[in-house]
JSON list of C-alpha atoms in Angstrom, two decimals:
[
{"chain": "A", "resi": 4, "resn": "MET", "atom": "CA", "xyz": [107.60, 138.48, 148.27]},
{"chain": "A", "resi": 5, "resn": "GLY", "atom": "CA", "xyz": [108.25, 134.73, 149.32]},
{"chain": "A", "resi": 6, "resn": "LEU", "atom": "CA", "xyz": [108.64, 131.92, 147.00]},
{"chain": "A", "resi": 7, "resn": "PHE", "atom": "CA", "xyz": [105.12, 130.75, 147.44]},
{"chain": "A", "resi": 8, "resn": "GLY", "atom": "CA", "xyz": [103.66, 134.27, 146.96]},
{"chain": "A", "resi": 9, "resn": "ARG", "atom": "CA", "xyz": [105.38, 134.96, 143.70]},
{"chain": "A", "resi": 10, "resn": "LYS", "atom": "CA", "xyz": [103.28, 135.73, 140.72]},
{"chain": "A", "resi": 11, "resn": "PRO", "atom": "CA", "xyz": [103.83, 133.77, 137.50]},
{"chain": "A", "resi": 12, "resn": "LYS", "atom": "CA", "xyz": [106.01, 135.24, 134.79]},
{"chain": "A", "resi": 13, "resn": "LEU", "atom": "CA", "xyz": [104.62, 136.17, 131.32]},
{"chain": "A", "resi": 14, "resn": "PRO", "atom": "CA", "xyz": [103.99, 132.88, 129.53]},
{"chain": "A", "resi": 15, "resn": "SER", "atom": "CA", "xyz": [106.12, 132.30, 126.45]},
{"chain": "A", "resi": 16, "resn": "THR", "atom": "CA", "xyz": [102.95, 131.91, 124.37]},
{"chain": "A", "resi": 17, "resn": "ALA", "atom": "CA", "xyz": [101.84, 135.46, 125.28]},
{"chain": "A", "resi": 18, "resn": "ARG", "atom": "CA", "xyz": [105.23, 137.04, 124.83]},
{"chain": "A", "resi": 19, "resn": "PRO", "atom": "CA", "xyz": [105.35, 139.58, 122.01]},
{"chain": "A", "resi": 20, "resn": "ALA", "atom": "CA", "xyz": [108.10, 139.69, 119.38]},
{"chain": "A", "resi": 21, "resn": "LEU", "atom": "CA", "xyz": [110.47, 141.86, 121.39]},
{"chain": "A", "resi": 22, "resn": "ALA", "atom": "CA", "xyz": [113.24, 143.82, 119.66]},
{"chain": "A", "resi": 23, "resn": "ALA", "atom": "CA", "xyz": [116.86, 143.57, 120.69]},
{"chain": "A", "resi": 24, "resn": "GLY", "atom": "CA", "xyz": [117.38, 145.34, 123.96]},
{"chain": "A", "resi": 25, "resn": "GLU", "atom": "CA", "xyz": [113.64, 145.34, 124.71]},
{"chain": "A", "resi": 26, "resn": "ARG", "atom": "CA", "xyz": [112.73, 144.04, 128.15]},
{"chain": "A", "resi": 27, "resn": "VAL", "atom": "CA", "xyz": [109.35, 143.32, 129.78]},
{"chain": "A", "resi": 28, "resn": "LEU", "atom": "CA", "xyz": [108.61, 145.70, 132.79]},
{"chain": "A", "resi": 29, "resn": "ALA", "atom": "CA", "xyz": [105.09, 144.49, 133.65]},
{"chain": "A", "resi": 30, "resn": "TRP", "atom": "CA", "xyz": [102.10, 142.65, 132.16]},
{"chain": "A", "resi": 31, "resn": "ALA", "atom": "CA", "xyz": [98.49, 142.02, 132.90]},
{"chain": "A", "resi": 32, "resn": "ALA", "atom": "CA", "xyz": [95.80, 139.73, 131.49]},
{"chain": "A", "resi": 33, "resn": "VAL", "atom": "CA", "xyz": [92.82, 141.32, 129.93]},
{"chain": "A", "resi": 34, "resn": "THR", "atom": "CA", "xyz": [89.73, 139.61, 131.39]},
{"chain": "A", "resi": 35, "resn": "GLY", "atom": "CA", "xyz": [87.05, 138.25, 129.03]},
{"chain": "A", "resi": 36, "resn": "ASN", "atom": "CA", "xyz": [85.35, 140.39, 126.50]},
{"chain": "A", "resi": 37, "resn": "SER", "atom": "CA", "xyz": [86.66, 143.74, 127.84]},
{"chain": "A", "resi": 38, "resn": "VAL", "atom": "CA", "xyz": [88.18, 145.51, 124.89]},
{"chain": "A", "resi": 39, "resn": "SER", "atom": "CA", "xyz": [86.03, 148.30, 123.55]},
{"chain": "A", "resi": 40, "resn": "THR", "atom": "CA", "xyz": [86.50, 151.49, 121.60]},
{"chain": "A", "resi": 41, "resn": "THR", "atom": "CA", "xyz": [84.90, 154.94, 121.80]},
{"chain": "A", "resi": 42, "resn": "ALA", "atom": "CA", "xyz": [83.71, 156.94, 118.85]},
{"chain": "A", "resi": 43, "resn": "PRO", "atom": "CA", "xyz": [86.62, 158.73, 117.05]},
{"chain": "A", "resi": 44, "resn": "ALA", "atom": "CA", "xyz": [87.25, 162.20, 118.48]},
{"chain": "A", "resi": 45, "resn": "THR", "atom": "CA", "xyz": [87.23, 165.34, 116.45]},
{"chain": "A", "resi": 46, "resn": "PRO", "atom": "CA", "xyz": [90.72, 165.93, 115.17]},
{"chain": "A", "resi": 47, "resn": "GLY", "atom": "CA", "xyz": [92.52, 167.81, 117.82]},
{"chain": "A", "resi": 48, "resn": "ALA", "atom": "CA", "xyz": [90.12, 167.10, 120.68]},
{"chain": "A", "resi": 49, "resn": "ASP", "atom": "CA", "xyz": [91.90, 167.66, 123.91]},
{"chain": "A", "resi": 50, "resn": "ALA", "atom": "CA", "xyz": [93.05, 164.27, 125.37]},
{"chain": "A", "resi": 51, "resn": "THR", "atom": "CA", "xyz": [95.73, 165.77, 127.54]},
{"chain": "A", "resi": 52, "resn": "ALA", "atom": "CA", "xyz": [93.54, 167.05, 130.29]},
{"chain": "A", "resi": 53, "resn": "PRO", "atom": "CA", "xyz": [93.44, 164.76, 133.32]},
{"chain": "A", "resi": 54, "resn": "ALA", "atom": "CA", "xyz": [90.45, 162.47, 133.58]},
{"chain": "A", "resi": 55, "resn": "THR", "atom": "CA", "xyz": [89.36, 160.22, 136.41]},
{"chain": "A", "resi": 56, "resn": "THR", "atom": "CA", "xyz": [86.87, 157.51, 136.80]},
{"chain": "A", "resi": 57, "resn": "GLY", "atom": "CA", "xyz": [86.15, 155.53, 139.88]},
{"chain": "A", "resi": 58, "resn": "SER", "atom": "CA", "xyz": [89.21, 155.42, 142.20]},
{"chain": "A", "resi": 59, "resn": "GLY", "atom": "CA", "xyz": [91.64, 155.76, 139.36]},
{"chain": "A", "resi": 60, "resn": "VAL", "atom": "CA", "xyz": [93.77, 158.73, 138.36]},
{"chain": "A", "resi": 61, "resn": "GLY", "atom": "CA", "xyz": [94.16, 160.00, 134.79]},
{"chain": "A", "resi": 62, "resn": "VAL", "atom": "CA", "xyz": [97.52, 159.77, 133.17]},
{"chain": "A", "resi": 63, "resn": "SER", "atom": "CA", "xyz": [98.15, 162.13, 130.23]},
{"chain": "A", "resi": 64, "resn": "ALA", "atom": "CA", "xyz": [100.87, 163.51, 128.07]},
{"chain": "A", "resi": 65, "resn": "ALA", "atom": "CA", "xyz": [100.62, 166.87, 129.83]},
{"chain": "A", "resi": 66, "resn": "PRO", "atom": "CA", "xyz": [102.24, 166.50, 133.25]},
{"chain": "A", "resi": 67, "resn": "GLY", "atom": "CA", "xyz": [102.44, 170.28, 133.55]},
{"chain": "A", "resi": 68, "resn": "ASP", "atom": "CA", "xyz": [98.71, 170.31, 133.81]},
{"chain": "A", "resi": 69, "resn": "GLY", "atom": "CA", "xyz": [98.83, 168.15, 136.95]},
{"chain": "A", "resi": 70, "resn": "ALA", "atom": "CA", "xyz": [97.76, 164.88, 135.28]},
{"chain": "A", "resi": 71, "resn": "ALA", "atom": "CA", "xyz": [100.88, 162.81, 136.29]},
{"chain": "A", "resi": 72, "resn": "ALA", "atom": "CA", "xyz": [99.57, 161.61, 139.64]},
{"chain": "A", "resi": 73, "resn": "SER", "atom": "CA", "xyz": [100.37, 158.06, 140.76]},
{"chain": "A", "resi": 74, "resn": "ALA", "atom": "CA", "xyz": [97.96, 155.37, 139.48]},
{"chain": "A", "resi": 75, "resn": "ASN", "atom": "CA", "xyz": [95.83, 153.41, 141.94]},
{"chain": "A", "resi": 76, "resn": "THR", "atom": "CA", "xyz": [97.82, 150.59, 143.35]},
{"chain": "A", "resi": 77, "resn": "GLY", "atom": "CA", "xyz": [95.54, 149.14, 145.91]},
{"chain": "A", "resi": 78, "resn": "ALA", "atom": "CA", "xyz": [95.05, 145.96, 143.91]},
{"chain": "A", "resi": 79, "resn": "ALA", "atom": "CA", "xyz": [98.43, 145.98, 142.34]},
{"chain": "A", "resi": 80, "resn": "ALA", "atom": "CA", "xyz": [101.43, 143.86, 143.25]},
{"chain": "A", "resi": 81, "resn": "SER", "atom": "CA", "xyz": [104.78, 145.03, 141.95]},
{"chain": "A", "resi": 82, "resn": "ALA", "atom": "CA", "xyz": [107.03, 142.74, 139.86]},
{"chain": "A", "resi": 83, "resn": "ALA", "atom": "CA", "xyz": [109.14, 143.14, 136.79]},
{"chain": "A", "resi": 84, "resn": "GLU", "atom": "CA", "xyz": [107.59, 140.92, 134.24]},
{"chain": "A", "resi": 85, "resn": "GLY", "atom": "CA", "xyz": [104.96, 141.09, 136.87]},
{"chain": "A", "resi": 86, "resn": "ALA", "atom": "CA", "xyz": [101.95, 139.32, 137.65]},
{"chain": "A", "resi": 87, "resn": "ALA", "atom": "CA", "xyz": [98.49, 138.90, 136.46]},
{"chain": "A", "resi": 88, "resn": "ALA", "atom": "CA", "xyz": [95.60, 136.59, 136.46]},
{"chain": "A", "resi": 89, "resn": "PRO", "atom": "CA", "xyz": [95.70, 133.54, 134.14]},
{"chain": "A", "resi": 90, "resn": "VAL", "atom": "CA", "xyz": [95.33, 134.56, 130.50]},
{"chain": "A", "resi": 91, "resn": "THR", "atom": "CA", "xyz": [91.73, 134.15, 129.57]},
{"chain": "A", "resi": 92, "resn": "THR", "atom": "CA", "xyz": [90.25, 133.18, 126.16]},
{"chain": "A", "resi": 93, "resn": "GLY", "atom": "CA", "xyz": [87.42, 134.62, 124.14]},
{"chain": "A", "resi": 94, "resn": "SER", "atom": "CA", "xyz": [86.66, 137.83, 122.45]},
{"chain": "A", "resi": 95, "resn": "GLY", "atom": "CA", "xyz": [88.79, 140.60, 123.74]},
{"chain": "A", "resi": 96, "resn": "ALA", "atom": "CA", "xyz": [91.07, 138.33, 125.86]},
{"chain": "A", "resi": 97, "resn": "GLY", "atom": "CA", "xyz": [94.89, 138.64, 125.80]},
{"chain": "A", "resi": 98, "resn": "VAL", "atom": "CA", "xyz": [97.58, 140.47, 127.65]},
{"chain": "A", "resi": 99, "resn": "LEU", "atom": "CA", "xyz": [98.91, 144.01, 127.94]},
{"chain": "A", "resi": 100, "resn": "VAL", "atom": "CA", "xyz": [102.72, 144.10, 128.06]},
{"chain": "A", "resi": 101, "resn": "ALA", "atom": "CA", "xyz": [104.76, 147.17, 129.09]},
{"chain": "A", "resi": 102, "resn": "THR", "atom": "CA", "xyz": [108.38, 147.25, 128.03]},
{"chain": "A", "resi": 103, "resn": "ASN", "atom": "CA", "xyz": [111.15, 149.84, 128.11]},
{"chain": "A", "resi": 104, "resn": "LEU", "atom": "CA", "xyz": [110.21, 150.71, 124.49]},
{"chain": "A", "resi": 105, "resn": "GLY", "atom": "CA", "xyz": [106.42, 150.87, 124.66]},
{"chain": "A", "resi": 106, "resn": "LEU", "atom": "CA", "xyz": [103.14, 149.07, 125.21]},
{"chain": "A", "resi": 107, "resn": "TRP", "atom": "CA", "xyz": [101.90, 145.91, 123.47]},
{"chain": "A", "resi": 108, "resn": "LEU", "atom": "CA", "xyz": [98.07, 145.70, 123.20]},
{"chain": "A", "resi": 109, "resn": "PRO", "atom": "CA", "xyz": [96.03, 142.62, 122.55]},
{"chain": "A", "resi": 110, "resn": "GLY", "atom": "CA", "xyz": [95.25, 142.08, 118.78]},
{"chain": "A", "resi": 111, "resn": "ARG", "atom": "CA", "xyz": [98.15, 144.24, 117.60]},
{"chain": "A", "resi": 112, "resn": "GLU", "atom": "CA", "xyz": [101.31, 142.84, 115.98]},
{"chain": "A", "resi": 113, "resn": "ASP", "atom": "CA", "xyz": [103.20, 146.05, 116.57]},
{"chain": "A", "resi": 114, "resn": "ARG", "atom": "CA", "xyz": [104.29, 147.96, 119.64]},
{"chain": "A", "resi": 115, "resn": "LEU", "atom": "CA", "xyz": [102.95, 151.38, 120.54]},
{"chain": "A", "resi": 116, "resn": "GLY", "atom": "CA", "xyz": [105.87, 153.67, 121.42]},
{"chain": "A", "resi": 117, "resn": "TRP", "atom": "CA", "xyz": [105.35, 155.53, 124.73]},
{"chain": "A", "resi": 118, "resn": "HIS", "atom": "CA", "xyz": [105.39, 158.78, 122.75]},
{"chain": "A", "resi": 119, "resn": "ASP", "atom": "CA", "xyz": [102.44, 157.51, 120.70]},
{"chain": "A", "resi": 120, "resn": "ILE", "atom": "CA", "xyz": [100.19, 157.46, 123.70]},
{"chain": "A", "resi": 121, "resn": "LEU", "atom": "CA", "xyz": [98.25, 160.68, 124.23]},
{"chain": "A", "resi": 122, "resn": "LYS", "atom": "CA", "xyz": [96.50, 159.61, 127.40]},
{"chain": "A", "resi": 123, "resn": "ALA", "atom": "CA", "xyz": [96.07, 156.48, 129.64]},
{"chain": "A", "resi": 124, "resn": "VAL", "atom": "CA", "xyz": [93.53, 156.44, 132.40]},
{"chain": "A", "resi": 125, "resn": "TRP", "atom": "CA", "xyz": [93.45, 153.75, 135.04]},
{"chain": "A", "resi": 126, "resn": "SER", "atom": "CA", "xyz": [90.09, 153.45, 136.97]},
{"chain": "A", "resi": 127, "resn": "GLY", "atom": "CA", "xyz": [91.21, 150.89, 139.31]},
{"chain": "A", "resi": 128, "resn": "ARG", "atom": "CA", "xyz": [89.83, 148.13, 137.05]},
{"chain": "A", "resi": 129, "resn": "GLU", "atom": "CA", "xyz": [90.09, 149.38, 133.59]},
{"chain": "A", "resi": 130, "resn": "LEU", "atom": "CA", "xyz": [92.90, 150.90, 131.60]},
{"chain": "A", "resi": 131, "resn": "THR", "atom": "CA", "xyz": [91.79, 153.22, 128.74]},
{"chain": "A", "resi": 132, "resn": "VAL", "atom": "CA", "xyz": [94.38, 154.09, 126.18]},
{"chain": "A", "resi": 133, "resn": "THR", "atom": "CA", "xyz": [94.20, 156.94, 123.66]},
{"chain": "A", "resi": 134, "resn": "VAL", "atom": "CA", "xyz": [96.74, 156.90, 120.82]},
{"chain": "A", "resi": 135, "resn": "ALA", "atom": "CA", "xyz": [97.81, 159.59, 118.46]},
{"chain": "A", "resi": 136, "resn": "GLU", "atom": "CA", "xyz": [97.18, 159.54, 114.76]},
{"chain": "A", "resi": 137, "resn": "THR", "atom": "CA", "xyz": [99.21, 161.70, 112.41]},
{"chain": "A", "resi": 138, "resn": "VAL", "atom": "CA", "xyz": [96.88, 163.67, 110.10]},
{"chain": "A", "resi": 139, "resn": "ALA", "atom": "CA", "xyz": [99.39, 166.00, 108.56]},
{"chain": "A", "resi": 140, "resn": "GLU", "atom": "CA", "xyz": [103.16, 166.44, 108.24]},
{"chain": "A", "resi": 141, "resn": "ARG", "atom": "CA", "xyz": [104.57, 169.96, 108.50]},
{"chain": "A", "resi": 142, "resn": "ASP", "atom": "CA", "xyz": [108.06, 171.40, 108.60]},
{"chain": "A", "resi": 143, "resn": "GLY", "atom": "CA", "xyz": [109.52, 170.27, 111.84]},
{"chain": "A", "resi": 144, "resn": "TYR", "atom": "CA", "xyz": [106.33, 168.86, 113.42]},
{"chain": "A", "resi": 145, "resn": "GLN", "atom": "CA", "xyz": [103.29, 166.70, 113.00]},
{"chain": "A", "resi": 146, "resn": "VAL", "atom": "CA", "xyz": [99.63, 167.49, 113.39]},
{"chain": "A", "resi": 147, "resn": "VAL", "atom": "CA", "xyz": [98.01, 164.64, 115.35]},
{"chain": "A", "resi": 148, "resn": "ALA", "atom": "CA", "xyz": [94.48, 163.61, 116.51]},
{"chain": "A", "resi": 149, "resn": "ASP", "atom": "CA", "xyz": [93.03, 161.08, 118.76]},
{"chain": "A", "resi": 150, "resn": "ARG", "atom": "CA", "xyz": [92.35, 157.58, 117.59]},
{"chain": "A", "resi": 151, "resn": "PRO", "atom": "CA", "xyz": [89.33, 155.79, 119.19]},
{"chain": "A", "resi": 152, "resn": "ALA", "atom": "CA", "xyz": [90.32, 154.86, 122.75]},
{"chain": "A", "resi": 153, "resn": "GLY", "atom": "CA", "xyz": [90.59, 151.23, 123.75]},
{"chain": "A", "resi": 154, "resn": "THR", "atom": "CA", "xyz": [89.50, 149.99, 127.21]},
{"chain": "A", "resi": 155, "resn": "TYR", "atom": "CA", "xyz": [90.98, 146.90, 128.92]},
{"chain": "A", "resi": 156, "resn": "LEU", "atom": "CA", "xyz": [89.55, 145.20, 132.05]},
{"chain": "A", "resi": 157, "resn": "LEU", "atom": "CA", "xyz": [92.41, 144.21, 134.31]},
{"chain": "A", "resi": 158, "resn": "LEU", "atom": "CA", "xyz": [91.24, 142.32, 137.44]},
{"chain": "A", "resi": 159, "resn": "ASP", "atom": "CA", "xyz": [94.86, 141.77, 138.56]},
{"chain": "A", "resi": 160, "resn": "PRO", "atom": "CA", "xyz": [96.83, 144.63, 137.04]},
{"chain": "A", "resi": 161, "resn": "GLY", "atom": "CA", "xyz": [100.12, 144.09, 138.94]},
{"chain": "A", "resi": 162, "resn": "ASP", "atom": "CA", "xyz": [102.59, 146.92, 138.24]},
{"chain": "A", "resi": 163, "resn": "LEU", "atom": "CA", "xyz": [101.27, 147.65, 134.76]},
{"chain": "A", "resi": 164, "resn": "PRO", "atom": "CA", "xyz": [99.29, 150.87, 135.53]},
{"chain": "A", "resi": 165, "resn": "HIS", "atom": "CA", "xyz": [102.26, 152.34, 137.29]},
{"chain": "A", "resi": 166, "resn": "GLN", "atom": "CA", "xyz": [104.61, 151.54, 134.51]},
{"chain": "A", "resi": 167, "resn": "VAL", "atom": "CA", "xyz": [102.27, 153.00, 131.88]},
{"chain": "A", "resi": 168, "resn": "ARG", "atom": "CA", "xyz": [101.86, 156.19, 133.96]},
{"chain": "A", "resi": 169, "resn": "ALA", "atom": "CA", "xyz": [105.63, 156.54, 134.54]},
{"chain": "A", "resi": 170, "resn": "ARG", "atom": "CA", "xyz": [106.75, 155.83, 130.95]},
{"chain": "A", "resi": 171, "resn": "VAL", "atom": "CA", "xyz": [104.06, 158.10, 129.25]},
{"chain": "A", "resi": 172, "resn": "THR", "atom": "CA", "xyz": [104.95, 160.90, 131.63]},
{"chain": "A", "resi": 173, "resn": "ARG", "atom": "CA", "xyz": [108.69, 160.40, 131.13]},
{"chain": "A", "resi": 174, "resn": "SER", "atom": "CA", "xyz": [108.23, 160.66, 127.39]},
{"chain": "A", "resi": 175, "resn": "VAL", "atom": "CA", "xyz": [106.86, 164.27, 127.65]},
{"chain": "A", "resi": 176, "resn": "ALA", "atom": "CA", "xyz": [109.59, 166.87, 127.35]},
{"chain": "A", "resi": 177, "resn": "TYR", "atom": "CA", "xyz": [107.41, 169.96, 126.68]},
{"chain": "A", "resi": 178, "resn": "THR", "atom": "CA", "xyz": [103.70, 170.67, 126.45]},
{"chain": "A", "resi": 179, "resn": "GLN", "atom": "CA", "xyz": [101.83, 173.98, 126.19]},
{"chain": "A", "resi": 180, "resn": "GLN", "atom": "CA", "xyz": [98.42, 175.03, 125.10]},
{"chain": "A", "resi": 181, "resn": "HIS", "atom": "CA", "xyz": [98.28, 178.14, 122.77]},
{"chain": "A", "resi": 182, "resn": "PRO", "atom": "CA", "xyz": [95.61, 180.20, 121.16]},
{"chain": "A", "resi": 183, "resn": "VAL", "atom": "CA", "xyz": [95.58, 180.28, 117.33]},
{"chain": "A", "resi": 184, "resn": "PRO", "atom": "CA", "xyz": [93.23, 182.18, 114.96]},
{"chain": "A", "resi": 185, "resn": "GLY", "atom": "CA", "xyz": [89.78, 180.71, 115.38]},
{"chain": "A", "resi": 186, "resn": "GLY", "atom": "CA", "xyz": [90.68, 178.30, 118.07]},
{"chain": "A", "resi": 187, "resn": "SER", "atom": "CA", "xyz": [93.60, 176.69, 119.97]},
{"chain": "A", "resi": 188, "resn": "GLY", "atom": "CA", "xyz": [96.05, 173.77, 120.00]},
{"chain": "A", "resi": 189, "resn": "ARG", "atom": "CA", "xyz": [98.56, 172.07, 122.22]},
{"chain": "A", "resi": 190, "resn": "ILE", "atom": "CA", "xyz": [102.17, 171.87, 121.26]},
{"chain": "A", "resi": 191, "resn": "ALA", "atom": "CA", "xyz": [104.07, 168.91, 122.66]},
{"chain": "A", "resi": 192, "resn": "ALA", "atom": "CA", "xyz": [107.54, 167.47, 122.38]},
{"chain": "A", "resi": 193, "resn": "ARG", "atom": "CA", "xyz": [107.96, 163.82, 123.11]},
{"chain": "A", "resi": 194, "resn": "ARG", "atom": "CA", "xyz": [111.06, 161.64, 123.78]},
{"chain": "A", "resi": 195, "resn": "VAL", "atom": "CA", "xyz": [111.18, 158.53, 121.61]},
{"chain": "A", "resi": 196, "resn": "ALA", "atom": "CA", "xyz": [112.85, 155.53, 123.29]},
{"chain": "A", "resi": 197, "resn": "GLY", "atom": "CA", "xyz": [116.21, 154.77, 121.79]},
{"chain": "A", "resi": 198, "resn": "VAL", "atom": "CA", "xyz": [116.16, 157.96, 119.54]},
{"chain": "A", "resi": 199, "resn": "ASP", "atom": "CA", "xyz": [118.08, 161.11, 120.04]},
{"chain": "A", "resi": 200, "resn": "GLY", "atom": "CA", "xyz": [116.18, 164.39, 119.98]},
{"chain": "A", "resi": 201, "resn": "LEU", "atom": "CA", "xyz": [112.52, 165.26, 120.36]},
{"chain": "A", "resi": 202, "resn": "THR", "atom": "CA", "xyz": [109.41, 164.59, 118.18]},
{"chain": "A", "resi": 203, "resn": "TRP", "atom": "CA", "xyz": [107.23, 167.67, 118.01]},
{"chain": "A", "resi": 204, "resn": "THR", "atom": "CA", "xyz": [103.45, 167.49, 117.59]},
{"chain": "A", "resi": 205, "resn": "VAL", "atom": "CA", "xyz": [100.45, 169.79, 117.56]},
{"chain": "A", "resi": 206, "resn": "ARG", "atom": "CA", "xyz": [96.82, 168.79, 118.41]},
{"chain": "A", "resi": 207, "resn": "TYR", "atom": "CA", "xyz": [94.20, 171.30, 117.61]},
{"chain": "A", "resi": 208, "resn": "ASP", "atom": "CA", "xyz": [91.09, 171.76, 119.61]},
{"chain": "A", "resi": 209, "resn": "PRO", "atom": "CA", "xyz": [87.63, 170.97, 118.00]},
{"chain": "A", "resi": 210, "resn": "GLY", "atom": "CA", "xyz": [86.41, 173.67, 115.70]},
{"chain": "A", "resi": 211, "resn": "THR", "atom": "CA", "xyz": [89.90, 175.10, 114.96]},
{"chain": "A", "resi": 212, "resn": "PRO", "atom": "CA", "xyz": [90.31, 175.68, 111.21]},
{"chain": "A", "resi": 213, "resn": "ILE", "atom": "CA", "xyz": [93.54, 173.67, 110.94]},
{"chain": "A", "resi": 214, "resn": "ASP", "atom": "CA", "xyz": [93.98, 174.11, 107.35]},
{"chain": "A", "resi": 215, "resn": "ALA", "atom": "CA", "xyz": [93.63, 177.91, 107.28]},
{"chain": "A", "resi": 216, "resn": "ASP", "atom": "CA", "xyz": [96.77, 179.70, 106.21]},
{"chain": "A", "resi": 217, "resn": "GLU", "atom": "CA", "xyz": [96.79, 182.01, 109.25]},
{"chain": "A", "resi": 218, "resn": "VAL", "atom": "CA", "xyz": [96.46, 179.07, 111.62]},
{"chain": "A", "resi": 219, "resn": "ARG", "atom": "CA", "xyz": [99.33, 177.22, 109.98]},
{"chain": "A", "resi": 220, "resn": "ASP", "atom": "CA", "xyz": [101.51, 180.36, 110.01]},
{"chain": "A", "resi": 221, "resn": "GLU", "atom": "CA", "xyz": [100.81, 181.02, 113.69]},
{"chain": "A", "resi": 222, "resn": "THR", "atom": "CA", "xyz": [101.46, 177.31, 114.47]},
{"chain": "A", "resi": 223, "resn": "ASP", "atom": "CA", "xyz": [104.72, 177.39, 112.57]},
{"chain": "A", "resi": 224, "resn": "GLN", "atom": "CA", "xyz": [105.98, 180.33, 114.65]},
{"chain": "A", "resi": 225, "resn": "LEU", "atom": "CA", "xyz": [104.78, 178.83, 117.96]},
{"chain": "A", "resi": 226, "resn": "VAL", "atom": "CA", "xyz": [106.55, 175.54, 117.28]},
{"chain": "A", "resi": 227, "resn": "ALA", "atom": "CA", "xyz": [109.77, 177.40, 116.23]},
{"chain": "A", "resi": 228, "resn": "ALA", "atom": "CA", "xyz": [109.67, 179.42, 119.41]},
{"chain": "A", "resi": 229, "resn": "ALA", "atom": "CA", "xyz": [109.14, 176.34, 121.57]},
{"chain": "A", "resi": 230, "resn": "ARG", "atom": "CA", "xyz": [111.93, 174.45, 119.81]},
{"chain": "A", "resi": 231, "resn": "ALA", "atom": "CA", "xyz": [114.33, 177.45, 120.35]},
{"chain": "A", "resi": 232, "resn": "ALA", "atom": "CA", "xyz": [113.32, 177.74, 124.05]},
{"chain": "A", "resi": 233, "resn": "THR", "atom": "CA", "xyz": [114.01, 173.97, 124.63]},
{"chain": "A", "resi": 234, "resn": "ALA", "atom": "CA", "xyz": [117.22, 173.73, 122.65]},
{"chain": "A", "resi": 235, "resn": "PRO", "atom": "CA", "xyz": [120.27, 172.79, 124.68]},
{"chain": "A", "resi": 236, "resn": "ALA", "atom": "CA", "xyz": [122.42, 175.79, 125.48]},
{"chain": "A", "resi": 237, "resn": "ASP", "atom": "CA", "xyz": [125.91, 175.97, 123.91]},
{"chain": "A", "resi": 238, "resn": "LEU", "atom": "CA", "xyz": [128.57, 174.93, 126.32]}
]
């Protein structure tokens, strides 16, 4: 891209408090009053199935289910620390910033790790992000559910949707749906940026009796089997 066609860099006033070694990959301005949330999902509701709206492609934490297709790039211009429309003001305005460690959302003082994002859907105009919430800690894994999704209108998204798709997909090391007594759940292993090893989670489908002893026992066995199957072989 020529000198006169270059997009502006992320303004210093909009730059989040980056950690040591953290670098900006792409950013985009949220336009006007565009941030909204959906009603909280039932704990364990399946957010890993692909979902599409408009011309966009769903991006989920389940690439094995065919959800890791490229995001719509028809209106996007690539650039590290890339490009967006001028930062707007008013309710919901701000910027989304993708870094090598995670995603910074407007109104949040902390970064979302890529492993924290259950699903991100790009419609061609809006990015909808669904984040995991830990509802129980168990031996060797966490039980998670969906937080309310946030939707962000990006009229000039630049490379941001691509970076979100690529980083969320890259964080997934293992994912598999399993039946359990009275329902089902998805076991997933996520890579955490800058951390060795994998983080294991289970998301139960709606109606599954997650606190029942037989469900917990079955889940424990399924997670143990998945961990054994994905453990590095001795050299």
